[in-house]
Amino acid sequence: MPESVTRWIGQHAHRLSSAGPEGPLTDLRPLADVVCDAEVVALGAATRQSRELSVLAHRMLRFLVEELGFRTLALEGDDASRVGLDTYIGTGAGDPRPMLAGARSFWRTEEMLDVVHWMRSFNRRHPDDPVRFAETVRAPRGRVPPSVTLAEIEWSLAEDTIRWQERTADRIVYWGGLGHTADSRPRTGSPSSPPVPHRTAGSHLREHFGAGYVSIGLTFHHGTLPYAVPAPPADFADTVLGTAGPGSYLLDLRAEAPATVRTWLDTPTRTRLIGPFYDAADDSAFHLAGGSLTDWFDAVVHTQEVTAARSLSRPNDS
């Protein structure tokens, strides 16, 4: 890797605060230049099990809502109305803790509860201009039938978002997994079976919205989730992104760059992609491949070290 790449990353990385989700948002102002006039901004995390990536996504959601006028959160993986969260943020009825306890596993975290509480707080302060959850009509709920293909799942995720935007004209924050939000044709990276090429939801959203779809990848270098995750293999993009130093930063991949840097950004690579199941002994198998950083993302928010998200405690445990 040319030294010019690490130098360029260091020069263009916008350092992000490690403060909690309710902290000041001034460090996120460069995000406005990345988003511009986008109708859908995707926050795709390399893992849904990290506290740091969840807090960063929460802070970006706050910035996009409070500073740029986004009003819908498309929260990937379950149906907010099914568990009652849409009613709670709109009216305050019910208790969101047991609601989240009945949702899919990657929603059952204290970090996600913080998001729901913030949405309710925003709506109390802005009753005439509330933030809301996107409705999921076609997205699969619960266990996916064996007859449903990966391609059908990805299309249903995209179609729900497209239909909601057409219906409401809201600017939408789509918060999900990096393997769904990246603009990838094809997506690969299945450690337990041969890779299955298919278009991602991000690919469909890019095709529909064009430049109105902005893809932001939340990547990381190493850390401790429910299990230890070592430093990535040398040929992973995360290894190079880690050269910018400790902490977290925002990097606009569309920023002006010399030819050597542009070549690195545009060359096919691999990046971490860790779902509910992971085997450190086979770490390199857990990845996204089939494209380059600039194919997949408009920007990355990279974190050097992550820790595990906090499992949602029961009401009498909190």
mmCIF file of C-alpha atoms in Angstrom:
data_model
loop_
_atom_site.group_PDB
_atom_site.id
_atom_site.type_symbol
_atom_site.label_atom_id
_atom_site.label_comp_id
_atom_site.label_asym_id
_atom_site.label_seq_id
_atom_site.Cartn_x
_atom_site.Cartn_y
_atom_site.Cartn_z
ATOM 1 C CA MET A 1 0.000 0.000 0.000
ATOM 2 C CA PRO A 2 1.475 3.390 -0.952
ATOM 3 C CA GLU A 3 2.354 5.747 1.898
ATOM 4 C CA SER A 4 0.239 8.348 0.094
ATOM 5 C CA VAL A 5 -2.895 6.413 1.098
ATOM 6 C CA THR A 6 -2.214 6.534 4.829
ATOM 7 C CA ARG A 7 -1.174 10.177 4.544
ATOM 8 C CA TRP A 8 -4.395 11.034 2.662
ATOM 9 C CA ILE A 9 -6.542 9.255 5.251
ATOM 10 C CA GLY A 10 -4.814 11.126 8.047
ATOM 11 C CA GLN A 11 -5.319 14.466 6.281
ATOM 12 C CA HIS A 12 -9.001 13.924 5.449
ATOM 13 C CA ALA A 13 -10.229 12.043 8.534
ATOM 14 C CA HIS A 14 -12.641 14.137 10.627
ATOM 15 C CA ARG A 15 -12.224 13.031 14.229
ATOM 16 C CA LEU A 16 -15.442 12.123 16.015
ATOM 17 C CA SER A 17 -16.196 12.506 19.684
ATOM 18 C CA SER A 18 -16.350 9.502 21.978
ATOM 19 C CA ALA A 19 -19.081 11.212 24.017
ATOM 20 C CA GLY A 20 -22.345 9.438 24.641
ATOM 21 C CA PRO A 21 -25.345 9.685 22.324
ATOM 22 C CA GLU A 22 -26.693 12.816 24.011
ATOM 23 C CA GLY A 23 -23.442 14.797 23.675
ATOM 24 C CA PRO A 24 -22.848 17.822 21.402
ATOM 25 C CA LEU A 25 -23.002 17.209 17.649
ATOM 26 C CA THR A 26 -20.501 19.825 16.449
ATOM 27 C CA ASP A 27 -17.944 17.172 15.425
ATOM 28 C CA LEU A 28 -20.502 15.774 12.950
ATOM 29 C CA ARG A 29 -20.836 18.954 10.886
ATOM 30 C CA PRO A 30 -18.717 17.499 8.027
ATOM 31 C CA LEU A 31 -21.474 14.895 7.630
ATOM 32 C CA ALA A 32 -23.659 17.588 6.073
ATOM 33 C CA ASP A 33 -21.271 17.799 3.111
ATOM 34 C CA VAL A 34 -21.471 14.019 2.632
ATOM 35 C CA VAL A 35 -25.273 13.915 2.811
ATOM 36 C CA CYS A 36 -26.048 17.018 0.721
ATOM 37 C CA ASP A 37 -29.611 16.647 -0.630
ATOM 38 C CA ALA A 38 -29.948 12.891 -0.106
ATOM 39 C CA GLU A 39 -33.405 11.410 0.348
ATOM 40 C CA VAL A 40 -32.103 8.237 2.020
ATOM 41 C CA VAL A 41 -28.936 7.982 4.120
ATOM 42 C CA ALA A 42 -27.895 4.461 5.080
ATOM 43 C CA LEU A 43 -25.890 3.771 8.234
ATOM 44 C CA GLY A 44 -24.574 0.256 7.664
ATOM 45 C CA ALA A 45 -22.653 -1.315 10.545
ATOM 46 C CA ALA A 46 -20.014 -4.024 10.125
ATOM 47 C CA THR A 47 -21.534 -5.581 13.242
ATOM 48 C CA ARG A 48 -24.787 -4.870 15.076
ATOM 49 C CA GLN A 49 -23.236 -6.059 18.367
ATOM 50 C CA SER A 50 -20.967 -3.095 19.112
ATOM 51 C CA ARG A 51 -21.668 -0.331 21.610
ATOM 52 C CA GLU A 52 -19.397 2.155 19.840
ATOM 53 C CA LEU A 53 -20.912 1.657 16.385
ATOM 54 C CA SER A 54 -24.415 1.844 17.861
ATOM 55 C CA VAL A 55 -23.644 5.102 19.679
ATOM 56 C CA LEU A 56 -22.086 6.600 16.543
ATOM 57 C CA ALA A 57 -25.142 5.637 14.494
ATOM 58 C CA HIS A 58 -27.389 7.152 17.181
ATOM 59 C CA ARG A 59 -25.399 10.403 17.105
ATOM 60 C CA MET A 60 -25.571 10.539 13.310
ATOM 61 C CA LEU A 61 -29.323 9.895 13.469
ATOM 62 C CA ARG A 62 -29.659 12.816 15.890
ATOM 63 C CA PHE A 63 -27.614 15.075 13.602
ATOM 64 C CA LEU A 64 -29.605 14.127 10.515
ATOM 65 C CA VAL A 65 -32.918 14.702 12.309
ATOM 66 C CA GLU A 66 -32.057 17.783 14.358
ATOM 67 C CA GLU A 67 -29.822 19.590 11.859
ATOM 68 C CA LEU A 68 -30.877 18.374 8.394
ATOM 69 C CA GLY A 69 -34.591 17.677 8.725
ATOM 70 C CA PHE A 70 -34.729 13.894 8.346
ATOM 71 C CA ARG A 71 -37.947 12.578 9.853
ATOM 72 C CA THR A 72 -38.071 8.803 9.349
ATOM 73 C CA LEU A 73 -35.954 6.003 10.783
ATOM 74 C CA ALA A 74 -36.056 2.787 8.778
ATOM 75 C CA LEU A 75 -34.722 0.381 11.400
ATOM 76 C CA GLU A 76 -33.712 -2.834 9.699
ATOM 77 C CA GLY A 77 -34.550 -6.265 10.987
ATOM 78 C CA ASP A 78 -38.018 -6.163 12.538
ATOM 79 C CA ASP A 79 -41.266 -4.208 12.519
ATOM 80 C CA ALA A 80 -41.532 -1.309 14.992
ATOM 81 C CA SER A 81 -45.325 -1.402 14.835
ATOM 82 C CA ARG A 82 -45.361 -5.121 15.643
ATOM 83 C CA VAL A 83 -43.728 -4.528 19.025
ATOM 84 C CA GLY A 84 -45.467 -1.182 19.676
ATOM 85 C CA LEU A 85 -42.521 1.160 19.322
ATOM 86 C CA ASP A 86 -44.204 3.408 16.755
ATOM 87 C CA THR A 87 -47.073 4.038 19.179
ATOM 88 C CA TYR A 88 -44.663 4.691 22.043
ATOM 89 C CA ILE A 89 -42.604 7.348 20.262
ATOM 90 C CA GLY A 90 -45.796 9.013 19.036
ATOM 91 C CA THR A 91 -47.864 8.990 22.215
ATOM 92 C CA GLY A 92 -45.701 7.745 25.080
ATOM 93 C CA ALA A 93 -48.047 4.794 25.631
ATOM 94 C CA GLY A 94 -46.437 1.675 27.014
ATOM 95 C CA ASP A 95 -42.931 0.734 28.154
ATOM 96 C CA PRO A 96 -40.294 0.412 25.414
ATOM 97 C CA ARG A 97 -38.105 -1.962 27.416
ATOM 98 C CA PRO A 98 -40.429 -4.992 27.186
ATOM 99 C CA MET A 99 -41.312 -3.918 23.649
ATOM 100 C CA LEU A 100 -37.675 -4.226 22.598
ATOM 101 C CA ALA A 101 -37.374 -7.464 24.549
ATOM 102 C CA GLY A 102 -39.913 -8.907 22.102
ATOM 103 C CA ALA A 103 -38.013 -7.777 19.020
ATOM 104 C CA ARG A 104 -35.228 -9.428 17.024
ATOM 105 C CA SER A 105 -31.994 -10.057 18.919
ATOM 106 C CA PHE A 106 -29.978 -7.119 17.566
ATOM 107 C CA TRP A 107 -32.658 -4.666 18.744
ATOM 108 C CA ARG A 108 -32.501 -6.018 22.304
ATOM 109 C CA THR A 109 -29.784 -3.667 23.579
ATOM 110 C CA GLU A 110 -29.582 -0.741 25.963
ATOM 111 C CA GLU A 111 -28.149 1.295 23.074
ATOM 112 C CA MET A 112 -31.318 0.754 21.043
ATOM 113 C CA LEU A 113 -33.429 1.652 24.069
ATOM 114 C CA ASP A 114 -31.513 4.950 24.208
ATOM 115 C CA VAL A 115 -32.494 5.590 20.580
ATOM 116 C CA VAL A 116 -36.170 4.939 21.288
ATOM 117 C CA HIS A 117 -36.111 7.204 24.346
ATOM 118 C CA TRP A 118 -34.484 9.979 22.301
ATOM 119 C CA MET A 119 -37.127 9.644 19.567
ATOM 120 C CA ARG A 120 -39.880 9.964 22.160
ATOM 121 C CA SER A 121 -38.139 12.993 23.692
ATOM 122 C CA PHE A 122 -37.811 14.650 20.279
ATOM 123 C CA ASN A 123 -41.502 14.124 19.584
ATOM 124 C CA ARG A 124 -42.511 15.620 22.925
ATOM 125 C CA ARG A 125 -40.527 18.720 21.970
ATOM 126 C CA HIS A 126 -41.785 18.779 18.354
ATOM 127 C CA PRO A 127 -45.375 17.497 18.416
ATOM 128 C CA ASP A 128 -46.173 19.118 15.070
ATOM 129 C CA ASP A 129 -43.049 17.822 13.303
ATOM 130 C CA PRO A 130 -42.346 14.347 14.718
ATOM 131 C CA VAL A 131 -39.817 11.713 13.807
ATOM 132 C CA ARG A 132 -41.289 8.288 13.047
ATOM 133 C CA PHE A 133 -40.446 4.726 12.097
ATOM 134 C CA ALA A 134 -40.906 3.568 8.525
ATOM 135 C CA GLU A 135 -43.562 0.926 8.115
ATOM 136 C CA THR A 136 -42.375 -2.492 7.030
ATOM 137 C CA VAL A 137 -44.835 -4.135 4.693
ATOM 138 C CA ARG A 138 -42.868 -6.672 2.733
ATOM 139 C CA ALA A 139 -39.763 -7.161 4.905
ATOM 140 C CA PRO A 140 -39.709 -10.691 6.399
ATOM 141 C CA ARG A 141 -40.539 -10.932 10.102
ATOM 142 C CA GLY A 142 -39.217 -13.551 12.477
ATOM 143 C CA ARG A 143 -37.792 -16.739 11.015
ATOM 144 C CA VAL A 144 -37.400 -16.519 7.233
ATOM 145 C CA PRO A 145 -38.994 -19.435 5.363
ATOM 146 C CA PRO A 146 -36.448 -21.603 3.522
ATOM 147 C CA SER A 147 -38.194 -20.816 0.239
ATOM 148 C CA VAL A 148 -37.303 -17.096 0.513
ATOM 149 C CA THR A 149 -34.078 -16.282 -1.308
ATOM 150 C CA LEU A 150 -31.443 -13.749 -0.299
ATOM 151 C CA ALA A 151 -32.298 -11.728 -3.391
ATOM 152 C CA GLU A 152 -35.963 -11.545 -2.316
ATOM 153 C CA ILE A 153 -35.019 -10.428 1.185
ATOM 154 C CA GLU A 154 -32.798 -7.652 -0.150
ATOM 155 C CA TRP A 155 -35.467 -6.450 -2.555
ATOM 156 C CA SER A 156 -38.120 -6.417 0.181
ATOM 157 C CA LEU A 157 -35.889 -4.286 2.426
ATOM 158 C CA ALA A 158 -35.349 -1.805 -0.399
ATOM 159 C CA GLU A 159 -38.970 -1.782 -1.527
ATOM 160 C CA ASP A 160 -40.268 -0.960 1.951
ATOM 161 C CA THR A 161 -37.974 2.071 2.031
ATOM 162 C CA ILE A 162 -38.843 3.180 -1.497
ATOM 163 C CA ARG A 163 -42.596 2.895 -0.934
ATOM 164 C CA TRP A 164 -42.419 4.754 2.382
ATOM 165 C CA GLN A 165 -40.470 7.628 0.828
ATOM 166 C CA GLU A 166 -42.942 7.840 -2.058
ATOM 167 C CA ARG A 167 -45.844 7.855 0.380
ATOM 168 C CA THR A 168 -44.468 10.391 2.895
ATOM 169 C CA ALA A 169 -41.766 12.398 1.031
ATOM 170 C CA ASP A 170 -39.735 12.111 4.270
ATOM 171 C CA ARG A 171 -35.966 12.133 4.239
ATOM 172 C CA ILE A 172 -35.068 8.717 5.646
ATOM 173 C CA VAL A 173 -32.255 7.359 7.803
ATOM 174 C CA TYR A 174 -31.876 3.648 7.047
ATOM 175 C CA TRP A 175 -30.032 1.969 9.938
ATOM 176 C CA GLY A 176 -29.000 -1.603 9.327
ATOM 177 C CA GLY A 177 -26.199 -4.011 8.583
ATOM 178 C CA LEU A 178 -23.360 -3.141 6.239
ATOM 179 C CA GLY A 179 -24.009 -6.285 4.215
ATOM 180 C CA HIS A 180 -27.455 -4.930 3.287
ATOM 181 C CA THR A 181 -26.762 -1.206 2.906
ATOM 182 C CA ALA A 182 -23.602 -1.375 0.778
ATOM 183 C CA ASP A 183 -24.180 -0.832 -2.938
ATOM 184 C CA SER A 184 -22.941 -4.281 -3.864
ATOM 185 C CA ARG A 185 -23.330 -6.400 -7.004
ATOM 186 C CA PRO A 186 -22.767 -9.116 -5.975
ATOM 187 C CA ARG A 187 -22.447 -9.447 -2.225
ATOM 188 C CA THR A 188 -20.277 -12.310 -0.967
ATOM 189 C CA GLY A 189 -18.974 -13.474 2.383
ATOM 190 C CA SER A 190 -20.683 -16.561 3.812
ATOM 191 C CA PRO A 191 -18.280 -18.522 6.045
ATOM 192 C CA SER A 192 -20.434 -21.623 6.315
ATOM 193 C CA SER A 193 -21.241 -22.125 2.635
ATOM 194 C CA PRO A 194 -20.085 -21.021 -0.810
ATOM 195 C CA PRO A 195 -20.768 -17.301 -1.445
ATOM 196 C CA VAL A 196 -24.112 -16.592 -3.073
ATOM 197 C CA PRO A 197 -23.998 -13.617 -5.464
ATOM 198 C CA HIS A 198 -27.011 -11.355 -5.153
ATOM 199 C CA ARG A 199 -27.866 -7.671 -5.225
ATOM 200 C CA THR A 200 -28.101 -5.912 -1.880
ATOM 201 C CA ALA A 201 -30.835 -3.587 -0.691
ATOM 202 C CA GLY A 202 -28.284 -0.789 -1.080
ATOM 203 C CA SER A 203 -27.866 -1.670 -4.738
ATOM 204 C CA HIS A 204 -31.622 -1.400 -5.310
ATOM 205 C CA LEU A 205 -31.796 1.869 -3.376
ATOM 206 C CA ARG A 206 -28.931 3.332 -5.407
ATOM 207 C CA GLU A 207 -30.637 2.322 -8.631
ATOM 208 C CA HIS A 208 -33.893 3.960 -7.531
ATOM 209 C CA PHE A 209 -32.618 7.134 -5.857
ATOM 210 C CA GLY A 210 -29.318 7.641 -7.690
ATOM 211 C CA ALA A 211 -27.264 10.302 -5.901
ATOM 212 C CA GLY A 212 -30.217 10.655 -3.521
ATOM 213 C CA TYR A 213 -29.004 7.477 -1.779
ATOM 214 C CA VAL A 214 -25.937 7.974 0.418
ATOM 215 C CA SER A 215 -24.237 4.888 1.812
ATOM 216 C CA ILE A 216 -22.123 5.244 4.962
ATOM 217 C CA GLY A 217 -20.196 2.213 6.199
ATOM 218 C CA LEU A 218 -19.494 1.891 9.925
ATOM 219 C CA THR A 219 -16.300 -0.157 10.023
ATOM 220 C CA PHE A 220 -13.928 -1.213 12.804
ATOM 221 C CA HIS A 221 -10.460 -2.666 13.286
ATOM 222 C CA HIS A 222 -10.595 -4.938 16.338
ATOM 223 C CA GLY A 223 -12.180 -5.303 19.738
ATOM 224 C CA THR A 224 -14.323 -7.347 22.058
ATOM 225 C CA LEU A 225 -17.923 -8.125 21.165
ATOM 226 C CA PRO A 226 -19.469 -11.103 22.908
ATOM 227 C CA TYR A 227 -16.153 -12.603 21.712
ATOM 228 C CA ALA A 228 -12.671 -11.268 20.962
ATOM 229 C CA VAL A 229 -12.156 -10.019 17.389
ATOM 230 C CA PRO A 230 -8.481 -9.779 16.389
ATOM 231 C CA ALA A 231 -6.849 -7.279 14.065
ATOM 232 C CA PRO A 232 -8.093 -7.862 10.502
ATOM 233 C CA PRO A 233 -6.048 -9.610 7.806
ATOM 234 C CA ALA A 234 -3.535 -7.413 6.004
ATOM 235 C CA ASP A 235 -5.553 -7.336 2.763
ATOM 236 C CA PHE A 236 -8.735 -6.026 4.443
ATOM 237 C CA ALA A 237 -9.618 -2.359 3.947
ATOM 238 C CA ASP A 238 -10.106 -2.127 7.725
ATOM 239 C CA THR A 239 -6.380 -2.664 8.210
ATOM 240 C CA VAL A 240 -5.542 0.401 6.134
ATOM 241 C CA LEU A 241 -8.350 2.463 7.671
ATOM 242 C CA GLY A 242 -6.837 1.639 11.051
ATOM 243 C CA THR A 243 -3.640 3.511 10.192
ATOM 244 C CA ALA A 244 -5.312 6.852 10.940
ATOM 245 C CA GLY A 245 -4.850 6.202 14.643
ATOM 246 C CA PRO A 246 -7.054 5.466 17.662
ATOM 247 C CA GLY A 247 -10.605 6.607 18.109
ATOM 248 C CA SER A 248 -13.272 7.182 15.476
ATOM 249 C CA TYR A 249 -13.399 9.354 12.382
ATOM 250 C CA LEU A 250 -15.515 10.236 9.352
ATOM 251 C CA LEU A 251 -13.870 9.883 5.937
ATOM 252 C CA ASP A 252 -15.544 11.169 2.769
ATOM 253 C CA LEU A 253 -14.495 8.709 0.059
ATOM 254 C CA ARG A 254 -15.469 11.208 -2.638
ATOM 255 C CA ALA A 255 -12.936 13.800 -1.473
ATOM 256 C CA GLU A 256 -10.274 14.897 -3.938
ATOM 257 C CA ALA A 257 -7.387 12.439 -3.940
ATOM 258 C CA PRO A 258 -4.202 11.767 -5.950
ATOM 259 C CA ALA A 259 -4.158 8.941 -8.466
ATOM 260 C CA THR A 260 -2.454 6.456 -6.122
ATOM 261 C CA VAL A 261 -5.133 6.997 -3.482
ATOM 262 C CA ARG A 262 -7.964 6.867 -5.998
ATOM 263 C CA THR A 263 -6.590 3.568 -7.293
ATOM 264 C CA TRP A 264 -6.628 2.108 -3.776
ATOM 265 C CA LEU A 265 -10.165 3.353 -3.128
ATOM 266 C CA ASP A 266 -11.436 1.936 -6.428
ATOM 267 C CA THR A 267 -9.673 -1.452 -6.257
ATOM 268 C CA PRO A 268 -11.760 -4.471 -5.127
ATOM 269 C CA THR A 269 -11.143 -5.284 -1.478
ATOM 270 C CA ARG A 270 -12.651 -6.986 1.556
ATOM 271 C CA THR A 271 -14.023 -5.510 4.774
ATOM 272 C CA ARG A 272 -15.308 -6.976 8.015
ATOM 273 C CA LEU A 273 -18.903 -8.225 8.161
ATOM 274 C CA ILE A 274 -19.845 -9.968 11.410
ATOM 275 C CA GLY A 275 -23.354 -11.174 12.137
ATOM 276 C CA PRO A 276 -24.775 -13.039 15.150
ATOM 277 C CA PHE A 277 -22.357 -15.941 14.621
ATOM 278 C CA TYR A 278 -18.577 -15.592 14.529
ATOM 279 C CA ASP A 279 -15.513 -17.834 14.773
ATOM 280 C CA ALA A 280 -12.233 -16.049 15.545
ATOM 281 C CA ALA A 281 -10.338 -19.063 14.235
ATOM 282 C CA ASP A 282 -11.871 -18.355 10.822
ATOM 283 C CA ASP A 283 -11.860 -14.547 11.122
ATOM 284 C CA SER A 284 -11.040 -13.812 7.490
ATOM 285 C CA ALA A 285 -14.178 -15.650 6.334
ATOM 286 C CA PHE A 286 -16.427 -13.005 7.883
ATOM 287 C CA HIS A 287 -16.248 -10.306 5.259
ATOM 288 C CA LEU A 288 -17.900 -8.375 2.463
ATOM 289 C CA ALA A 289 -16.257 -8.795 -0.938
ATOM 290 C CA GLY A 290 -17.076 -8.288 -4.578
ATOM 291 C CA GLY A 291 -16.419 -4.551 -4.806
ATOM 292 C CA SER A 292 -14.309 -1.602 -3.698
ATOM 293 C CA LEU A 293 -14.793 0.925 -0.912
ATOM 294 C CA THR A 294 -16.091 3.467 -3.422
ATOM 295 C CA ASP A 295 -18.424 0.892 -4.967
ATOM 296 C CA TRP A 296 -20.004 0.229 -1.583
ATOM 297 C CA PHE A 297 -19.893 3.538 0.271
ATOM 298 C CA ASP A 298 -19.865 7.293 -0.151
ATOM 299 C CA ALA A 299 -18.166 7.636 3.233
ATOM 300 C CA VAL A 300 -16.969 5.500 6.109
ATOM 301 C CA VAL A 301 -17.077 6.073 9.843
ATOM 302 C CA HIS A 302 -14.206 4.003 11.152
ATOM 303 C CA THR A 303 -13.609 2.986 14.781
ATOM 304 C CA GLN A 304 -10.344 1.444 15.854
ATOM 305 C CA GLU A 305 -11.542 -0.581 18.853
ATOM 306 C CA VAL A 306 -15.049 -1.702 19.786
ATOM 307 C CA THR A 307 -16.708 -3.298 22.778
ATOM 308 C CA ALA A 308 -19.914 -5.266 23.138
ATOM 309 C CA ALA A 309 -23.327 -3.642 23.113
ATOM 310 C CA ARG A 310 -25.124 -3.941 26.449
ATOM 311 C CA SER A 311 -27.776 -6.622 26.504
ATOM 312 C CA LEU A 312 -31.206 -5.265 27.382
ATOM 313 C CA SER A 313 -31.862 -5.825 31.048
ATOM 314 C CA ARG A 314 -35.284 -6.710 32.406
ATOM 315 C CA PRO A 315 -37.157 -3.877 34.169
ATOM 316 C CA ASN A 316 -36.298 -5.234 37.633
ATOM 317 C CA ASP A 317 -32.620 -5.530 36.663
ATOM 318 C CA SER A 318 -32.148 -1.926 35.543
#
